[in-house]
PDB file of C-alpha atoms in Angstrom:
ATOM      1  CA  MET K 134     129.148 114.850 101.824  1.00 89.00           C
ATOM      2  CA  ILE K 135     125.335 114.455 102.418  1.00 93.00           C
ATOM      3  CA  SER K 136     121.927 112.662 101.501  1.00 92.00           C
ATOM      4  CA  VAL K 137     118.647 114.128 101.219  1.00 89.00           C
ATOM      5  CA  VAL K 138     114.932 112.247 101.516  1.00 92.00           C
ATOM      6  CA  GLN K 139     113.701 112.591  98.068  1.00 94.00           C
ATOM      7  CA  ASN K 140     110.492 110.521  99.532  1.00 96.00           C
ATOM      8  CA  VAL K 141     108.635 108.315 102.547  1.00 96.00           C
ATOM      9  CA  ALA K 142     108.147 105.328 101.119  1.00 96.00           C
ATOM     10  CA  ILE K 143     104.774 103.221 102.447  1.00 95.00           C
ATOM     11  CA  ASP K 144     104.255 100.063 101.475  1.00 95.00           C
ATOM     12  CA  CYS K 145     100.347  99.294 100.882  1.00 96.00           C
ATOM     13  CA  ALA K 146      98.524  96.919  98.553  1.00 96.00           C
ATOM     14  CA  ASP K 147      96.597  99.226  96.883  1.00 97.00           C
ATOM     15  CA  PRO K 148      99.266 102.029  96.048  1.00 98.00           C
ATOM     16  CA  TYR K 149      96.397 104.260  94.023  1.00 98.00           C
ATOM     17  CA  GLU K 150      93.892 104.188  96.495  1.00 98.00           C
ATOM     18  CA  LEU K 151      95.260 105.039  99.407  1.00 98.00           C
ATOM     19  CA  ALA K 152      97.702 107.892  98.018  1.00 98.00           C
ATOM     20  CA  ARG K 153      94.306 109.073  97.549  1.00 98.00           C
ATOM     21  CA  PHE K 154      93.755 108.931 101.232  1.00 98.00           C
ATOM     22  CA  TRP K 155      96.814 110.711 102.306  1.00 98.00           C
ATOM     23  CA  SER K 156      96.181 113.393  98.962  1.00 98.00           C
ATOM     24  CA  GLU K 157      92.679 114.163 100.972  1.00 97.00           C
ATOM     25  CA  VAL K 158      94.285 114.545 103.895  1.00 97.00           C
ATOM     26  CA  THR K 159      97.192 116.304 102.951  1.00 97.00           C
ATOM     27  CA  GLY K 160      95.535 118.986 100.261  1.00 97.00           C
ATOM     28  CA  CYS K 161      98.521 117.787  97.636  1.00 97.00           C
ATOM     29  CA  PRO K 162      98.079 116.293  94.557  1.00 97.00           C
ATOM     30  CA  LEU K 163      98.909 112.885  93.446  1.00 97.00           C
ATOM     31  CA  HIS K 164     101.531 112.863  90.667  1.00 96.00           C
ATOM     32  CA  PRO K 165      99.751 112.942  87.459  1.00 95.00           C
ATOM     33  CA  ASP K 166     100.610 109.627  86.256  1.00 95.00           C
ATOM     34  CA  ASP K 167      98.918 107.708  88.343  1.00 97.00           C
ATOM     35  CA  VAL K 168      95.892 105.890  88.497  1.00 97.00           C
ATOM     36  CA  PRO K 169      93.771 103.418  88.987  1.00 97.00           C
ATOM     37  CA  GLY K 170      95.850 100.281  89.098  1.00 96.00           C
ATOM     38  CA  VAL K 171      99.169 101.198  89.323  1.00 97.00           C
ATOM     39  CA  THR K 172     101.717  99.429  91.623  1.00 98.00           C
ATOM     40  CA  GLU K 173     103.101 102.928  92.841  1.00 98.00           C
ATOM     41  CA  ALA K 174     102.112 105.982  93.806  1.00 98.00           C
ATOM     42  CA  GLN K 175     102.871 109.094  94.948  1.00 98.00           C
ATOM     43  CA  VAL K 176     101.265 112.828  96.687  1.00 98.00           C
ATOM     44  CA  GLN K 177     103.850 115.317  95.827  1.00 96.00           C
ATOM     45  CA  LEU K 178     103.802 117.315  98.804  1.00 95.00           C
ATOM     46  CA  THR K 179     104.079 121.299  98.868  1.00 94.00           C
ATOM     47  CA  GLU K 180     107.430 121.193 101.051  1.00 91.00           C
ATOM     48  CA  GLY K 181     109.526 118.254 102.066  1.00 91.00           C
ATOM     49  CA  PRO K 182     110.092 114.578 100.650  1.00 94.00           C
ATOM     50  CA  ALA K 183     106.968 113.153  98.129  1.00 96.00           C
ATOM     51  CA  LEU K 184     104.984 109.984 100.219  1.00 97.00           C
ATOM     52  CA  TYR K 185     105.779 107.436  97.775  1.00 97.00           C
ATOM     53  CA  PHE K 186     102.906 104.938  97.893  1.00 97.00           C
ATOM     54  CA  ASN K 187     104.962 101.183  96.492  1.00 97.00           C
ATOM     55  CA  GLN K 188     102.254  97.632  96.250  1.00 97.00           C
ATOM     56  CA  VAL K 189     103.981  95.283  98.227  1.00 96.00           C
ATOM     57  CA  PRO K 190     102.375  91.036  98.195  1.00 94.00           C
ATOM     58  CA  GLU K 191     102.037  90.878 102.339  1.00 92.00           C
ATOM     59  CA  ALA K 192      99.758  92.777 104.307  1.00 87.00           C
ATOM     60  CA  LYS K 193     101.000  94.794 107.798  1.00 87.00           C
ATOM     61  CA  ALA K 194     102.169  93.245 110.559  1.00 87.00           C
ATOM     62  CA  GLY K 195     102.750  95.078 114.550  1.00 85.00           C
ATOM     63  CA  LYS K 196     103.591  98.320 114.798  1.00 84.00           C
ATOM     64  CA  ASN K 197     105.025 100.869 112.365  1.00 86.00           C
ATOM     65  CA  ARG K 198     108.840 101.921 113.319  1.00 86.00           C
ATOM     66  CA  ILE K 199     108.508 104.609 111.944  1.00 90.00           C
ATOM     67  CA  HIS K 200     105.477 107.476 111.283  1.00 93.00           C
ATOM     68  CA  LEU K 201     104.008 110.458 109.971  1.00 95.00           C
ATOM     69  CA  CYS K 202     103.005 113.092 112.885  1.00 96.00           C
ATOM     70  CA  LEU K 203     100.655 115.796 111.562  1.00 96.00           C
ATOM     71  CA  ARG K 204      99.969 118.622 112.472  1.00 95.00           C
ATOM     72  CA  PRO K 205      97.238 120.695 111.613  1.00 96.00           C
ATOM     73  CA  ASP K 206      96.270 124.093 110.038  1.00 93.00           C
ATOM     74  CA  THR K 207      93.209 124.804 112.084  1.00 90.00           C
ATOM     75  CA  SER K 208      92.954 122.840 115.136  1.00 93.00           C
ATOM     76  CA  ARG K 209      93.407 119.133 116.476  1.00 95.00           C
ATOM     77  CA  GLU K 210      89.976 118.242 117.340  1.00 95.00           C
ATOM     78  CA  PRO K 211      88.100 118.807 114.317  1.00 96.00           C
ATOM     79  CA  GLU K 212      91.155 117.540 112.162  1.00 97.00           C
ATOM     80  CA  VAL K 213      90.973 114.222 113.831  1.00 97.00           C
ATOM     81  CA  GLU K 214      87.273 113.764 113.255  1.00 97.00           C
ATOM     82  CA  ARG K 215      87.584 114.869 109.692  1.00 97.00           C
ATOM     83  CA  LEU K 216      90.703 112.027 109.139  1.00 98.00           C
ATOM     84  CA  LEU K 217      88.004 109.927 110.935  1.00 98.00           C
ATOM     85  CA  ALA K 218      85.405 110.630 108.107  1.00 98.00           C
ATOM     86  CA  LEU K 219      88.059 110.206 104.981  1.00 98.00           C
ATOM     87  CA  GLY K 220      88.627 107.051 106.051  1.00 98.00           C
ATOM     88  CA  ALA K 221      90.870 106.503 108.843  1.00 98.00           C
ATOM     89  CA  ALA K 222      90.474 104.623 112.101  1.00 98.00           C
ATOM     90  CA  LEU K 223      91.557 105.762 115.866  1.00 98.00           C
ATOM     91  CA  VAL K 224      93.671 103.053 117.489  1.00 97.00           C
ATOM     92  CA  SER K 225      95.475 105.553 120.390  1.00 96.00           C
ATOM     93  CA  ASP K 226      93.463 108.163 122.132  1.00 97.00           C
ATOM     94  CA  ARG K 227      96.511 110.185 123.552  1.00 96.00           C
ATOM     95  CA  ARG K 228      94.671 113.169 123.773  1.00 95.00           C
ATOM     96  CA  ASN K 229      94.956 114.585 127.911  1.00 93.00           C
ATOM     97  CA  GLU K 230      91.812 117.079 129.710  1.00 91.00           C
ATOM     98  CA  ASP K 231      94.658 119.669 129.896  1.00 89.00           C
ATOM     99  CA  GLY K 232      94.552 119.569 125.860  1.00 88.00           C
ATOM    100  CA  SER K 233      97.911 118.409 125.778  1.00 91.00           C
ATOM    101  CA  GLY K 234      98.843 114.301 123.901  1.00 93.00           C
ATOM    102  CA  TRP K 235      98.196 113.437 120.694  1.00 96.00           C
ATOM    103  CA  ALA K 236      95.675 110.756 118.351  1.00 97.00           C
ATOM    104  CA  VAL K 237      97.252 107.774 116.646  1.00 97.00           C
ATOM    105  CA  LEU K 238      95.289 107.193 113.849  1.00 97.00           C
ATOM    106  CA  ALA K 239      95.600 104.039 111.576  1.00 97.00           C
ATOM    107  CA  ASP K 240      94.977 104.862 107.261  1.00 97.00           C
ATOM    108  CA  PRO K 241      93.159 102.514 105.448  1.00 97.00           C
ATOM    109  CA  GLU K 242      95.425 100.353 104.775  1.00 96.00           C
ATOM    110  CA  GLY K 243      96.655 100.557 108.813  1.00 95.00           C
ATOM    111  CA  ASN K 244      99.227 102.726 109.030  1.00 95.00           C
ATOM    112  CA  GLU K 245      99.846 104.620 111.648  1.00 96.00           C
ATOM    113  CA  PHE K 246     100.201 108.134 112.511  1.00 97.00           C
ATOM    114  CA  CYS K 247      99.563 111.170 114.813  1.00 97.00           C
ATOM    115  CA  VAL K 248      97.610 113.897 115.442  1.00 97.00           C
ATOM    116  CA  LEU K 249      99.038 116.674 117.452  1.00 96.00           C
ATOM    117  CA  ARG K 250      97.451 119.951 118.625  1.00 94.00           C
ATOM    118  CA  SER K 251      98.432 122.794 116.047  1.00 91.00           C
ATOM    119  CA  ALA K 252      99.912 125.906 116.407  1.00 88.00           C
ATOM    120  CA  SER K 253      96.665 127.729 117.852  1.00 88.00           C
ATOM    121  CA  ASP K 254      95.547 124.654 120.211  1.00 87.00           C
ATOM    122  CA  ARG K 255      99.445 124.933 121.780  1.00 86.00           C
ATOM    123  CA  ALA K 256      98.912 128.738 122.403  1.00 85.00           C
ATOM    124  CA  ALA K 257      95.880 128.596 124.063  1.00 82.00           C
ATOM    125  CA  THR K 258      97.101 125.374 126.537  1.00 79.00           C
ATOM    126  CA  ASP K 259     100.598 126.500 126.933  1.00 71.00           C
ATOM    127  CA  GLY K 260      99.757 130.191 128.495  1.00 56.00           C
TER     128      GLY K 260
END
């Protein structure tokens, strides 16, 4: 017997707005029933589990114990800039001069996530 991951749940104050942000990040649509004011919203990823946003009364406190790691299909640096323009914030810059490392960002409600090097970035620096 096994279990299958159905979704990744993210607690938040405004599920619709946060799902809209993540829809822009991933290029994947919101569930058709999601509208402003809902208490639950979903981003339907092309592969894997959905991103599920659930309204909770309390604000985020402390560092995430689990987080998403994104690998852009182009290059890490322009993707970090795109995400910042969408409303993300830089939390910690773990990028190294040799091109390795990652950037830690936070979504508009403070949930941290990482932006890794793309496959082309890795190929260019790993020789």
